[in-house]
Coordinates of N, CA and C in Angstrom, one line a residue:
Chain S
S1 N -222.4 -112.1 -249.7 CA -222.4 -113.5 -249.2 C -222.9 -113.5 -247.8
S2 N -222.4 -112.6 -246.9 CA -222.8 -112.5 -245.5 C -224.1 -111.7 -245.4
S3 N -224.7 -111.7 -244.2 CA -225.9 -111.0 -243.9 C -225.7 -109.5 -243.9
P4 N -226.7 -108.7 -244.3 CA -226.5 -107.3 -244.3 C -226.3 -106.7 -242.9
C5 N -225.6 -105.6 -242.8 CA -225.4 -104.9 -241.5 C -226.7 -104.3 -241.0
A6 N -226.8 -103.9 -239.7 CA -228.0 -103.4 -239.2 C -228.5 -102.2 -239.9
A7 N -227.6 -101.4 -240.5 CA -228.0 -100.2 -241.2 C -228.7 -100.6 -242.5
C8 N -228.1 -101.4 -243.3 CA -228.6 -101.8 -244.6 C -229.9 -102.6 -244.4
K9 N -230.0 -103.4 -243.3 CA -231.2 -104.1 -243.0 C -232.4 -103.1 -242.8
L10 N -232.1 -102.1 -242.0 CA -233.2 -101.1 -241.6 C -233.5 -100.3 -242.9
L11 N -232.5 -100.0 -243.7 CA -232.8 -99.1 -244.8 C -233.1 -100.0 -246.1
R12 N -233.2 -101.3 -245.9 CA -233.6 -102.2 -246.9 C -232.8 -102.0 -248.2
R13 N -231.5 -102.0 -248.0 CA -230.7 -101.9 -249.2 C -229.6 -103.0 -249.2
K14 N -228.9 -103.2 -250.3 CA -227.9 -104.2 -250.4 C -226.7 -103.7 -249.6
C15 N -226.1 -104.6 -248.8 CA -224.9 -104.2 -248.0 C -223.7 -104.7 -248.8
T16 N -223.0 -103.7 -249.3 CA -221.8 -104.0 -250.2 C -220.5 -104.1 -249.3
R17 N -219.4 -104.5 -249.9 CA -218.2 -104.5 -249.2 C -217.7 -103.1 -248.8
E18 N -218.2 -102.1 -249.5 CA -217.8 -100.7 -249.3 C -218.7 -100.1 -248.2
C19 N -219.7 -100.8 -247.7 CA -220.7 -100.2 -246.8 C -219.9 -99.5 -245.6
V20 N -220.2 -98.2 -245.4 CA -219.5 -97.4 -244.4 C -220.0 -97.8 -243.0
F21 N -221.2 -98.4 -242.9 CA -221.8 -98.7 -241.6 C -221.4 -100.1 -241.1
A22 N -221.2 -101.1 -242.1 CA -221.0 -102.5 -241.8 C -220.0 -102.8 -240.7
P23 N -218.8 -102.1 -240.7 CA -217.8 -102.5 -239.6 C -218.3 -102.2 -238.2
Y24 N -219.3 -101.3 -238.0 CA -219.6 -100.8 -236.7 C -221.1 -101.1 -236.3
F25 N -221.9 -101.5 -237.2 CA -223.3 -101.8 -236.9 C -223.7 -103.2 -237.4
S26 N -223.3 -104.2 -236.5 CA -223.6 -105.6 -236.8 C -225.1 -105.8 -236.7
S27 N -225.6 -106.7 -237.6 CA -227.0 -107.0 -237.6 C -227.5 -107.6 -236.3
S28 N -226.6 -108.0 -235.4 CA -227.0 -108.6 -234.1 C -227.4 -107.5 -233.1
E29 N -227.2 -106.2 -233.5 CA -227.6 -105.1 -232.6 C -228.4 -104.1 -233.4
P30 N -229.6 -104.5 -233.8 CA -230.4 -103.6 -234.6 C -230.7 -102.2 -233.9
Q31 N -230.9 -102.3 -232.6 CA -231.3 -101.0 -231.9 C -230.3 -99.9 -232.0
K32 N -229.0 -100.4 -231.9 CA -227.9 -99.4 -232.0 C -228.0 -98.5 -233.2
F33 N -228.2 -99.1 -234.4 CA -228.3 -98.3 -235.6 C -229.7 -97.5 -235.6
A34 N -230.7 -98.2 -235.1 CA -232.0 -97.6 -235.2 C -232.0 -96.3 -234.4
Q35 N -231.4 -96.2 -233.2 CA -231.3 -95.0 -232.4 C -230.5 -93.9 -233.1
V36 N -229.4 -94.3 -233.7 CA -228.5 -93.3 -234.4 C -229.3 -92.8 -235.6
H37 N -230.0 -93.6 -236.3 CA -230.8 -93.2 -237.4 C -231.9 -92.2 -237.0
K38 N -232.6 -92.6 -235.9 CA -233.7 -91.7 -235.4 C -233.2 -90.3 -235.1
I39 N -232.0 -90.2 -234.5 CA -231.6 -88.9 -234.1 C -230.8 -88.1 -235.1
F40 N -229.9 -88.8 -235.8 CA -229.0 -88.1 -236.8 C -229.4 -88.3 -238.2
G41 N -230.0 -89.5 -238.5 CA -230.4 -89.8 -239.9 C -229.2 -90.5 -240.5
A42 N -229.5 -91.6 -241.2 CA -228.4 -92.4 -241.8 C -227.5 -91.6 -242.7
S43 N -228.1 -90.7 -243.5 CA -227.2 -90.1 -244.6 C -226.3 -89.1 -243.9
N44 N -226.8 -88.4 -242.8 CA -225.8 -87.5 -242.1 C -224.7 -88.3 -241.5
V45 N -225.0 -89.4 -240.8 CA -224.0 -90.2 -240.2 C -223.0 -90.8 -241.2
S46 N -223.6 -91.2 -242.3 CA -222.7 -91.7 -243.4 C -221.7 -90.6 -243.9
K47 N -222.2 -89.4 -244.0 CA -221.3 -88.3 -244.4 C -220.3 -88.0 -243.4
M48 N -220.7 -88.0 -242.1 CA -219.8 -87.7 -241.0 C -218.7 -88.8 -241.0
L49 N -219.0 -90.0 -241.2 CA -218.0 -91.1 -241.2 C -217.1 -91.0 -242.4
Q50 N -217.7 -90.7 -243.5 CA -216.8 -90.6 -244.7 C -215.8 -89.5 -244.7
E51 N -216.2 -88.4 -243.9 CA -215.3 -87.3 -243.8 C -214.1 -87.6 -242.9
L52 N -214.1 -88.7 -242.2 CA -213.1 -89.1 -241.2 C -212.2 -90.2 -241.8
P53 N -210.9 -90.2 -241.4 CA -210.0 -91.3 -241.7 C -210.6 -92.6 -241.1
V54 N -210.4 -93.7 -241.7 CA -210.9 -95.0 -241.2 C -210.6 -95.2 -239.8
E55 N -209.4 -94.9 -239.4 CA -208.9 -95.2 -238.0 C -209.6 -94.4 -236.9
R56 N -210.3 -93.3 -237.3 CA -211.0 -92.5 -236.3 C -212.5 -92.9 -236.2
R57 N -212.9 -93.7 -237.2 CA -214.4 -93.9 -237.3 C -215.0 -94.7 -236.1
R58 N -214.2 -95.6 -235.5 CA -214.8 -96.4 -234.4 C -215.1 -95.5 -233.2
D59 N -214.2 -94.6 -232.9 CA -214.4 -93.6 -231.8 C -215.6 -92.7 -232.2
A60 N -215.7 -92.3 -233.4 CA -216.8 -91.4 -233.9 C -218.1 -92.1 -233.7
V61 N -218.2 -93.4 -234.1 CA -219.4 -94.2 -234.0 C -219.8 -94.3 -232.5
A62 N -218.8 -94.6 -231.7 CA -219.1 -94.7 -230.2 C -219.7 -93.5 -229.7
S63 N -219.1 -92.3 -230.1 CA -219.6 -91.1 -229.5 C -221.0 -90.7 -230.1
I64 N -221.2 -91.0 -231.4 CA -222.5 -90.8 -232.0 C -223.6 -91.7 -231.4
V65 N -223.3 -92.9 -231.1 CA -224.2 -93.8 -230.4 C -224.5 -93.3 -229.0
Y66 N -223.5 -92.8 -228.3 CA -223.7 -92.3 -227.0 C -224.6 -91.1 -227.0
E67 N -224.4 -90.2 -228.0 CA -225.2 -89.0 -228.1 C -226.7 -89.3 -228.5
A68 N -226.8 -90.3 -229.4 CA -228.2 -90.6 -229.8 C -228.9 -91.2 -228.6
N69 N -228.3 -92.1 -227.8 CA -228.9 -92.7 -226.6 C -229.3 -91.6 -225.6
A70 N -228.3 -90.7 -225.4 CA -228.6 -89.6 -224.5 C -229.8 -88.8 -224.9
R71 N -229.9 -88.5 -226.2 CA -231.0 -87.7 -226.7 C -232.4 -88.4 -226.6
I72 N -232.3 -89.8 -226.8 CA -233.6 -90.5 -226.7 C -234.0 -90.6 -225.2
R73 N -233.0 -90.8 -224.3 CA -233.3 -90.8 -222.9 C -233.8 -89.5 -222.4
D74 N -233.2 -88.4 -222.8 CA -233.5 -87.1 -222.4 C -233.7 -86.2 -223.6
P75 N -235.0 -86.1 -224.1 CA -235.2 -85.4 -225.4 C -235.0 -83.9 -225.3
V76 N -235.0 -83.4 -224.1 CA -234.7 -81.9 -224.0 C -233.2 -81.6 -223.9
Y77 N -232.5 -82.3 -223.1 CA -231.1 -81.9 -222.8 C -230.1 -82.8 -223.5
G78 N -230.5 -84.1 -223.8 CA -229.5 -85.0 -224.4 C -228.2 -85.1 -223.6
C79 N -227.1 -85.1 -224.3 CA -225.8 -85.1 -223.7 C -225.6 -84.0 -222.7
L80 N -226.2 -82.9 -222.9 CA -226.1 -81.7 -222.0 C -226.4 -82.1 -220.6
G81 N -227.4 -83.0 -220.4 CA -227.7 -83.5 -219.1 C -226.5 -84.0 -218.4
A82 N -225.7 -84.9 -219.0 CA -224.5 -85.4 -218.4 C -223.5 -84.3 -218.1
I83 N -223.4 -83.3 -219.0 CA -222.5 -82.2 -218.8 C -222.9 -81.4 -217.6
F84 N -224.2 -81.1 -217.5 CA -224.7 -80.3 -216.3 C -224.4 -81.1 -215.0
T85 N -224.6 -82.4 -215.0 CA -224.3 -83.2 -213.8 C -222.9 -83.2 -213.4
L86 N -222.0 -83.3 -214.4 CA -220.5 -83.2 -214.2 C -220.1 -81.8 -213.7
Q87 N -220.7 -80.8 -214.2 CA -220.4 -79.4 -213.8 C -220.8 -79.2 -212.3
Q88 N -222.0 -79.8 -212.0 CA -222.4 -79.7 -210.6 C -221.5 -80.5 -209.6
Q89 N -221.0 -81.6 -210.1 CA -220.0 -82.4 -209.3 C -218.7 -81.6 -209.1
I90 N -218.3 -80.9 -210.2 CA -217.1 -80.0 -210.1 C -217.3 -78.9 -209.1
A91 N -218.5 -78.3 -209.2 CA -218.8 -77.2 -208.3 C -218.7 -77.7 -206.8
Q92 N -219.3 -78.9 -206.6 CA -219.4 -79.5 -205.3 C -218.0 -79.8 -204.8
L93 N -217.1 -80.4 -205.6 CA -215.8 -80.7 -205.3 C -214.9 -79.5 -205.0
R94 N -215.2 -78.4 -205.8 CA -214.4 -77.2 -205.5 C -214.8 -76.6 -204.1
K95 N -216.1 -76.7 -203.8 CA -216.5 -76.2 -202.5 C -215.9 -77.0 -201.4
Q96 N -215.8 -78.4 -201.5 CA -215.2 -79.2 -200.5 C -213.7 -78.9 -200.4
L97 N -213.1 -78.7 -201.6 CA -211.7 -78.5 -201.6 C -211.4 -77.1 -200.9
S98 N -212.2 -76.2 -201.2 CA -212.0 -74.8 -200.6 C -212.2 -74.9 -199.1
A99 N -213.2 -75.7 -198.6 CA -213.4 -75.8 -197.2 C -212.3 -76.5 -196.5
A100 N -211.7 -77.6 -197.2 CA -210.6 -78.3 -196.7 C -209.4 -77.4 -196.5
Q101 N -209.2 -76.6 -197.6 CA -208.0 -75.6 -197.6 C -208.1 -74.6 -196.5
S102 N -209.4 -74.1 -196.2 CA -209.6 -73.1 -195.1 C -209.3 -73.8 -193.8
E103 N -209.8 -75.0 -193.6 CA -209.6 -75.7 -192.4 C -208.1 -75.9 -192.1
M104 N -207.4 -76.2 -193.2 CA -205.9 -76.5 -193.1 C -205.2 -75.2 -192.7
V105 N -205.6 -74.1 -193.3 CA -204.9 -72.8 -192.9 C -205.1 -72.6 -191.4
L106 N -206.4 -72.9 -190.9 CA -206.7 -72.7 -189.5 C -205.8 -73.6 -188.6
L107 N -205.7 -74.9 -189.0 CA -204.9 -75.9 -188.3 C -203.5 -75.5 -188.2
K108 N -203.0 -75.0 -189.4 CA -201.5 -74.6 -189.4 C -201.3 -73.4 -188.5
F109 N -202.3 -72.4 -188.5 CA -202.2 -71.2 -187.6 C -202.1 -71.7 -186.2
Q110 N -203.1 -72.6 -185.8 CA -203.2 -73.1 -184.4 C -201.9 -73.8 -184.0
H111 N -201.3 -74.5 -185.0 CA -200.1 -75.3 -184.8 C -198.9 -74.4 -184.5
Q112 N -198.9 -73.2 -185.2 CA -197.8 -72.3 -185.0 C -197.9 -71.5 -183.8
H113 N -199.2 -71.1 -183.5 CA -199.4 -70.3 -182.3 C -200.0 -71.1 -181.1
R114 N -199.5 -72.3 -181.0 CA -200.0 -73.1 -179.9 C -199.6 -72.6 -178.6
E115 N -200.5 -72.8 -177.7 CA -200.1 -72.5 -176.3 C -199.3 -73.7 -175.8
P116 N -198.3 -73.4 -175.0 CA -197.5 -74.5 -174.5 C -198.2 -75.3 -173.5
Chain J
S1 N -246.2 -62.5 -244.1 CA -245.9 -61.1 -244.2 C -244.4 -60.8 -243.9
S2 N -243.9 -61.5 -242.7 CA -242.6 -61.2 -242.3 C -241.6 -62.1 -243.1
S3 N -240.3 -61.9 -242.9 CA -239.3 -62.7 -243.7 C -239.3 -64.1 -243.1
P4 N -238.9 -65.1 -243.9 CA -238.9 -66.5 -243.5 C -237.8 -66.7 -242.4
C5 N -238.0 -67.7 -241.6 CA -237.0 -68.1 -240.6 C -235.8 -68.7 -241.3
A6 N -234.7 -68.8 -240.5 CA -233.4 -69.3 -241.1 C -233.6 -70.7 -241.7
A7 N -234.5 -71.6 -241.1 CA -234.7 -72.9 -241.6 C -235.4 -72.9 -242.9
C8 N -236.5 -72.1 -243.0 CA -237.3 -72.1 -244.2 C -236.5 -71.5 -245.3
K9 N -235.7 -70.5 -244.9 CA -234.8 -69.9 -245.9 C -233.8 -70.9 -246.5
L10 N -233.2 -71.7 -245.7 CA -232.2 -72.7 -246.2 C -232.9 -73.8 -246.9
L11 N -234.1 -74.2 -246.5 CA -234.9 -75.3 -247.1 C -235.7 -74.8 -248.3
R12 N -235.7 -73.4 -248.5 CA -236.4 -72.8 -249.6 C -237.9 -73.2 -249.6
R13 N -238.5 -73.0 -248.4 CA -239.9 -73.3 -248.4 C -240.6 -72.1 -247.7
K14 N -241.9 -72.1 -247.8 CA -242.7 -71.0 -247.2 C -242.7 -71.1 -245.7
C15 N -242.5 -70.0 -245.0 CA -242.5 -70.1 -243.5 C -243.8 -69.7 -243.0
T16 N -244.6 -70.7 -242.6 CA -246.0 -70.4 -242.1 C -246.0 -70.0 -240.7
R17 N -247.2 -69.6 -240.2 CA -247.3 -69.3 -238.8 C -247.1 -70.5 -237.9
E18 N -247.3 -71.7 -238.4 CA -247.1 -72.9 -237.7 C -245.7 -73.4 -237.7
C19 N -244.8 -72.8 -238.4 CA -243.4 -73.3 -238.5 C -242.8 -73.6 -237.2
V20 N -242.3 -74.8 -237.0 CA -241.8 -75.3 -235.7 C -240.4 -74.7 -235.4
F21 N -239.8 -74.2 -236.5 CA -238.4 -73.6 -236.3 C -238.4 -72.1 -236.1
A22 N -239.4 -71.4 -236.6 CA -239.4 -70.0 -236.6 C -239.1 -69.3 -235.3
P23 N -239.7 -69.8 -234.1 CA -239.5 -69.1 -232.9 C -238.0 -69.2 -232.4
Y24 N -237.2 -70.1 -233.0 CA -235.9 -70.4 -232.4 C -234.8 -70.1 -233.4
F25 N -235.1 -70.0 -234.7 CA -234.1 -69.9 -235.7 C -234.4 -68.6 -236.5
S26 N -234.0 -67.5 -236.0 CA -234.2 -66.2 -236.7 C -233.4 -66.2 -238.0
S27 N -233.9 -65.5 -239.0 CA -233.1 -65.3 -240.3 C -231.8 -64.6 -240.1
S28 N -231.7 -63.9 -238.9 CA -230.5 -63.1 -238.7 C -229.3 -64.0 -238.3
E29 N -229.6 -65.3 -237.9 CA -228.5 -66.2 -237.6 C -228.5 -67.5 -238.4
P30 N -228.3 -67.3 -239.7 CA -228.4 -68.5 -240.6 C -227.5 -69.6 -240.2
Q31 N -226.3 -69.3 -239.7 CA -225.3 -70.4 -239.3 C -225.9 -71.4 -238.3
K32 N -226.6 -70.8 -237.4 CA -227.2 -71.6 -236.3 C -228.0 -72.8 -236.8
F33 N -228.9 -72.5 -237.8 CA -229.7 -73.6 -238.3 C -228.9 -74.4 -239.3
A34 N -228.0 -73.8 -240.0 CA -227.2 -74.6 -241.0 C -226.4 -75.7 -240.3
Q35 N -225.9 -75.4 -239.1 CA -225.1 -76.4 -238.4 C -226.0 -77.5 -237.8
V36 N -227.1 -77.1 -237.3 CA -228.1 -78.1 -236.8 C -228.5 -79.0 -238.0
H37 N -228.8 -78.4 -239.1 CA -229.2 -79.2 -240.3 C -228.2 -80.1 -240.7
K38 N -226.9 -79.6 -240.7 CA -225.8 -80.5 -241.2 C -225.7 -81.7 -240.3
I39 N -225.8 -81.6 -239.0 CA -225.6 -82.7 -238.1 C -226.8 -83.6 -237.9
F40 N -228.0 -83.0 -237.6 CA -229.1 -83.7 -237.3 C -230.1 -83.9 -238.5
G41 N -230.1 -82.9 -239.4 CA -231.1 -82.9 -240.4 C -232.4 -82.2 -240.0
A42 N -232.9 -81.4 -240.9 CA -234.1 -80.6 -240.5 C -235.3 -81.5 -240.1
S43 N -235.5 -82.6 -240.8 CA -236.7 -83.3 -240.5 C -236.6 -84.1 -239.1
N44 N -235.4 -84.5 -238.8 CA -235.2 -85.1 -237.4 C -235.5 -84.1 -236.4
V45 N -234.9 -82.9 -236.5 CA -235.0 -81.8 -235.5 C -236.5 -81.4 -235.4
S46 N -237.2 -81.3 -236.6 CA -238.6 -81.0 -236.6 C -239.4 -82.0 -235.8
K47 N -239.1 -83.3 -236.0 CA -239.8 -84.4 -235.2 C -239.5 -84.2 -233.7
M48 N -238.2 -84.1 -233.4 CA -237.8 -84.0 -232.0 C -238.6 -82.8 -231.3
L49 N -238.7 -81.7 -232.0 CA -239.3 -80.5 -231.4 C -240.8 -80.8 -231.2
Q50 N -241.4 -81.4 -232.3 CA -242.9 -81.6 -232.2 C -243.3 -82.6 -231.2
E51 N -242.3 -83.5 -230.8 CA -242.6 -84.5 -229.7 C -242.6 -83.8 -228.3
L52 N -242.1 -82.6 -228.3 CA -242.0 -81.9 -227.0 C -243.0 -80.9 -226.7
P53 N -243.5 -80.7 -225.5 CA -244.4 -79.5 -225.2 C -243.7 -78.2 -225.6
V54 N -244.4 -77.2 -226.0 CA -243.9 -76.0 -226.5 C -242.9 -75.4 -225.5
E55 N -243.2 -75.5 -224.2 CA -242.4 -74.8 -223.2 C -241.0 -75.5 -223.0
R56 N -240.8 -76.7 -223.5 CA -239.5 -77.3 -223.4 C -238.7 -77.1 -224.6
R57 N -239.3 -76.6 -225.7 CA -238.6 -76.5 -227.0 C -237.4 -75.6 -227.0
R58 N -237.4 -74.5 -226.2 CA -236.3 -73.5 -226.3 C -235.0 -74.2 -225.7
D59 N -235.2 -74.9 -224.6 CA -234.1 -75.6 -224.0 C -233.6 -76.7 -224.9
A60 N -234.5 -77.4 -225.6 CA -234.1 -78.5 -226.5 C -233.3 -77.9 -227.7
V61 N -233.8 -76.8 -228.2 CA -233.1 -76.1 -229.3 C -231.7 -75.7 -228.9
A62 N -231.6 -75.2 -227.7 CA -230.2 -74.7 -227.2 C -229.3 -75.9 -227.1
S63 N -229.8 -77.1 -226.6 CA -228.9 -78.2 -226.4 C -228.6 -78.9 -227.8
I64 N -229.6 -78.8 -228.7 CA -229.3 -79.4 -230.1 C -228.3 -78.5 -230.8
V65 N -228.4 -77.2 -230.6 CA -227.4 -76.3 -231.2 C -226.0 -76.5 -230.6
Y66 N -226.0 -76.7 -229.3 CA -224.7 -76.9 -228.6 C -224.0 -78.2 -229.2
E67 N -224.9 -79.3 -229.3 CA -224.3 -80.6 -229.7 C -223.9 -80.5 -231.2
A68 N -224.6 -79.8 -232.0 CA -224.2 -79.7 -233.4 C -222.9 -78.9 -233.5
N69 N -222.8 -77.8 -232.8 CA -221.5 -77.1 -232.8 C -220.3 -78.0 -232.3
A70 N -220.6 -78.7 -231.2 CA -219.5 -79.6 -230.7 C -219.1 -80.6 -231.7
R71 N -220.1 -81.2 -232.4 CA -219.8 -82.2 -233.4 C -219.0 -81.6 -234.6
I72 N -219.3 -80.3 -235.0 CA -218.6 -79.7 -236.1 C -217.2 -79.4 -235.7
R73 N -217.0 -78.9 -234.4 CA -215.7 -78.5 -233.9 C -214.8 -79.8 -233.8
D74 N -215.5 -80.9 -233.3 CA -214.8 -82.1 -233.0 C -215.5 -83.3 -233.7
P75 N -215.2 -83.6 -234.9 CA -216.0 -84.6 -235.6 C -215.9 -86.0 -235.1
V76 N -214.9 -86.3 -234.3 CA -214.7 -87.6 -233.7 C -215.5 -87.8 -232.4
Y77 N -215.3 -86.8 -231.5 CA -215.9 -87.0 -230.2 C -217.1 -86.1 -229.9
G78 N -217.3 -85.0 -230.6 CA -218.5 -84.1 -230.4 C -218.5 -83.7 -228.9
C79 N -219.7 -83.7 -228.4 CA -220.0 -83.4 -227.0 C -219.2 -84.3 -226.0
L80 N -218.8 -85.5 -226.4 CA -218.1 -86.4 -225.6 C -216.7 -85.8 -225.2
G81 N -216.2 -84.9 -226.1 CA -215.0 -84.2 -225.8 C -215.1 -83.4 -224.5
A82 N -216.2 -82.6 -224.4 CA -216.5 -81.8 -223.2 C -216.7 -82.8 -222.0
I83 N -217.3 -83.9 -222.2 CA -217.6 -84.8 -221.1 C -216.3 -85.4 -220.6
F84 N -215.4 -85.8 -221.5 CA -214.0 -86.3 -221.1 C -213.3 -85.2 -220.3
T85 N -213.3 -84.0 -220.8 CA -212.6 -82.9 -220.1 C -213.1 -82.7 -218.7
L86 N -214.4 -82.7 -218.5 CA -215.0 -82.5 -217.2 C -214.7 -83.7 -216.3
Q87 N -214.7 -84.9 -216.9 CA -214.3 -86.1 -216.1 C -212.9 -86.0 -215.6
Q88 N -212.0 -85.5 -216.4 CA -210.6 -85.3 -216.0 C -210.5 -84.3 -214.9
Q89 N -211.2 -83.2 -215.0 CA -211.2 -82.2 -214.0 C -211.7 -82.8 -212.7
I90 N -212.7 -83.6 -212.7 CA -213.3 -84.2 -211.5 C -212.2 -85.1 -210.9
A91 N -211.5 -85.9 -211.7 CA -210.4 -86.8 -211.2 C -209.3 -86.0 -210.6
Q92 N -209.0 -84.8 -211.2 CA -208.0 -83.9 -210.7 C -208.4 -83.3 -209.3
L93 N -209.6 -82.9 -209.3 CA -210.2 -82.3 -208.0 C -210.2 -83.3 -206.9
R94 N -210.6 -84.6 -207.3 CA -210.7 -85.6 -206.2 C -209.3 -85.9 -205.7
K95 N -208.3 -85.9 -206.5 CA -206.9 -86.1 -206.1 C -206.5 -85.0 -205.2
Q96 N -206.8 -83.7 -205.5 CA -206.4 -82.6 -204.7 C -207.1 -82.7 -203.3
L97 N -208.4 -83.0 -203.4 CA -209.2 -83.1 -202.2 C -208.7 -84.2 -201.2
S98 N -208.3 -85.3 -201.9 CA -207.8 -86.4 -201.1 C -206.4 -86.1 -200.5
A99 N -205.6 -85.4 -201.2 CA -204.3 -84.9 -200.7 C -204.5 -83.9 -199.5
A100 N -205.5 -83.0 -199.7 CA -205.8 -82.0 -198.6 C -206.3 -82.7 -197.4
Q101 N -207.1 -83.8 -197.6 CA -207.7 -84.5 -196.4 C -206.6 -85.3 -195.7
S102 N -205.6 -85.8 -196.4 CA -204.5 -86.5 -195.8 C -203.7 -85.6 -195.0
E103 N -203.4 -84.4 -195.6 CA -202.6 -83.4 -194.9 C -203.3 -82.9 -193.6
M104 N -204.6 -82.8 -193.7 CA -205.4 -82.4 -192.5 C -205.3 -83.4 -191.4
V105 N -205.4 -84.7 -191.7 CA -205.3 -85.8 -190.7 C -203.9 -85.7 -190.0
L106 N -202.9 -85.4 -190.8 CA -201.6 -85.3 -190.3 C -201.5 -84.1 -189.3
L107 N -202.0 -83.0 -189.8 CA -201.9 -81.7 -189.0 C -202.7 -81.9 -187.7
K108 N -203.9 -82.6 -187.7 CA -204.6 -82.8 -186.5 C -203.9 -83.8 -185.6
F109 N -203.2 -84.8 -186.1 CA -202.4 -85.7 -185.3 C -201.3 -84.9 -184.6
Q110 N -200.6 -84.1 -185.4 CA -199.5 -83.3 -184.8 C -200.0 -82.4 -183.7
H111 N -201.2 -81.8 -184.0 CA -201.8 -80.9 -183.1 C -202.1 -81.6 -181.7
Q112 N -202.6 -82.8 -181.8 CA -203.0 -83.5 -180.6 C -201.8 -84.1 -179.8
H113 N -200.8 -84.5 -180.6 CA -199.6 -85.0 -180.0 C -198.4 -84.1 -180.0
R114 N -198.8 -82.8 -179.8 CA -197.7 -81.8 -179.9 C -196.8 -81.9 -178.6
E115 N -195.6 -81.6 -178.9 CA -194.6 -81.5 -177.8 C -194.8 -80.2 -177.1
P116 N -194.7 -80.2 -175.8 CA -195.0 -78.9 -175.1 C -193.8 -77.9 -175.4

């Protein structure tokens, strides 16, 4: 009765009540499914979703959409680009923290051995 | 003349000199291609690699293998699991850094307003 989901529209097939994509890929956002299809392929994503309990599927779709977008934006590193950036931030923060801790040790030493 | 690569072996096809997978998927590591195939599908990965200049393909394969492994280990979040963990580490480090900086301000204040 209703219009097919974005997946069934792209794949030109009938969208049934059992369609595994319909709850997550509305026909109003055709790009969302198109990107997932380009990177993972509809049948792989269908299998991935079917292997999960229904209540985990929305999170799985969100992460699959994120990964597909990341791979399209950065065809060499995909999600790994984000991981590298975060690792660099962590390295930078550790360096700052270590510098702050060294300075603190120095300040405490000066505080204890202060000249009157 | 040589044995087929892991991809051609799994897909049961002739491994030619032009095979896009052969340089990265040796027959000695069948699992590596099997996981990539399960998550992305051979034809998608073949297209992704062919769209890249040859010198970027090794990095692309490494990131695709990483993502496929992450998705198999964690079917709901995949790579996003690693991203969440790193984001939590960053939040934790920022908190520690901020605490250290507050303590430093206090030490400097005490140092300047020390009693003789």
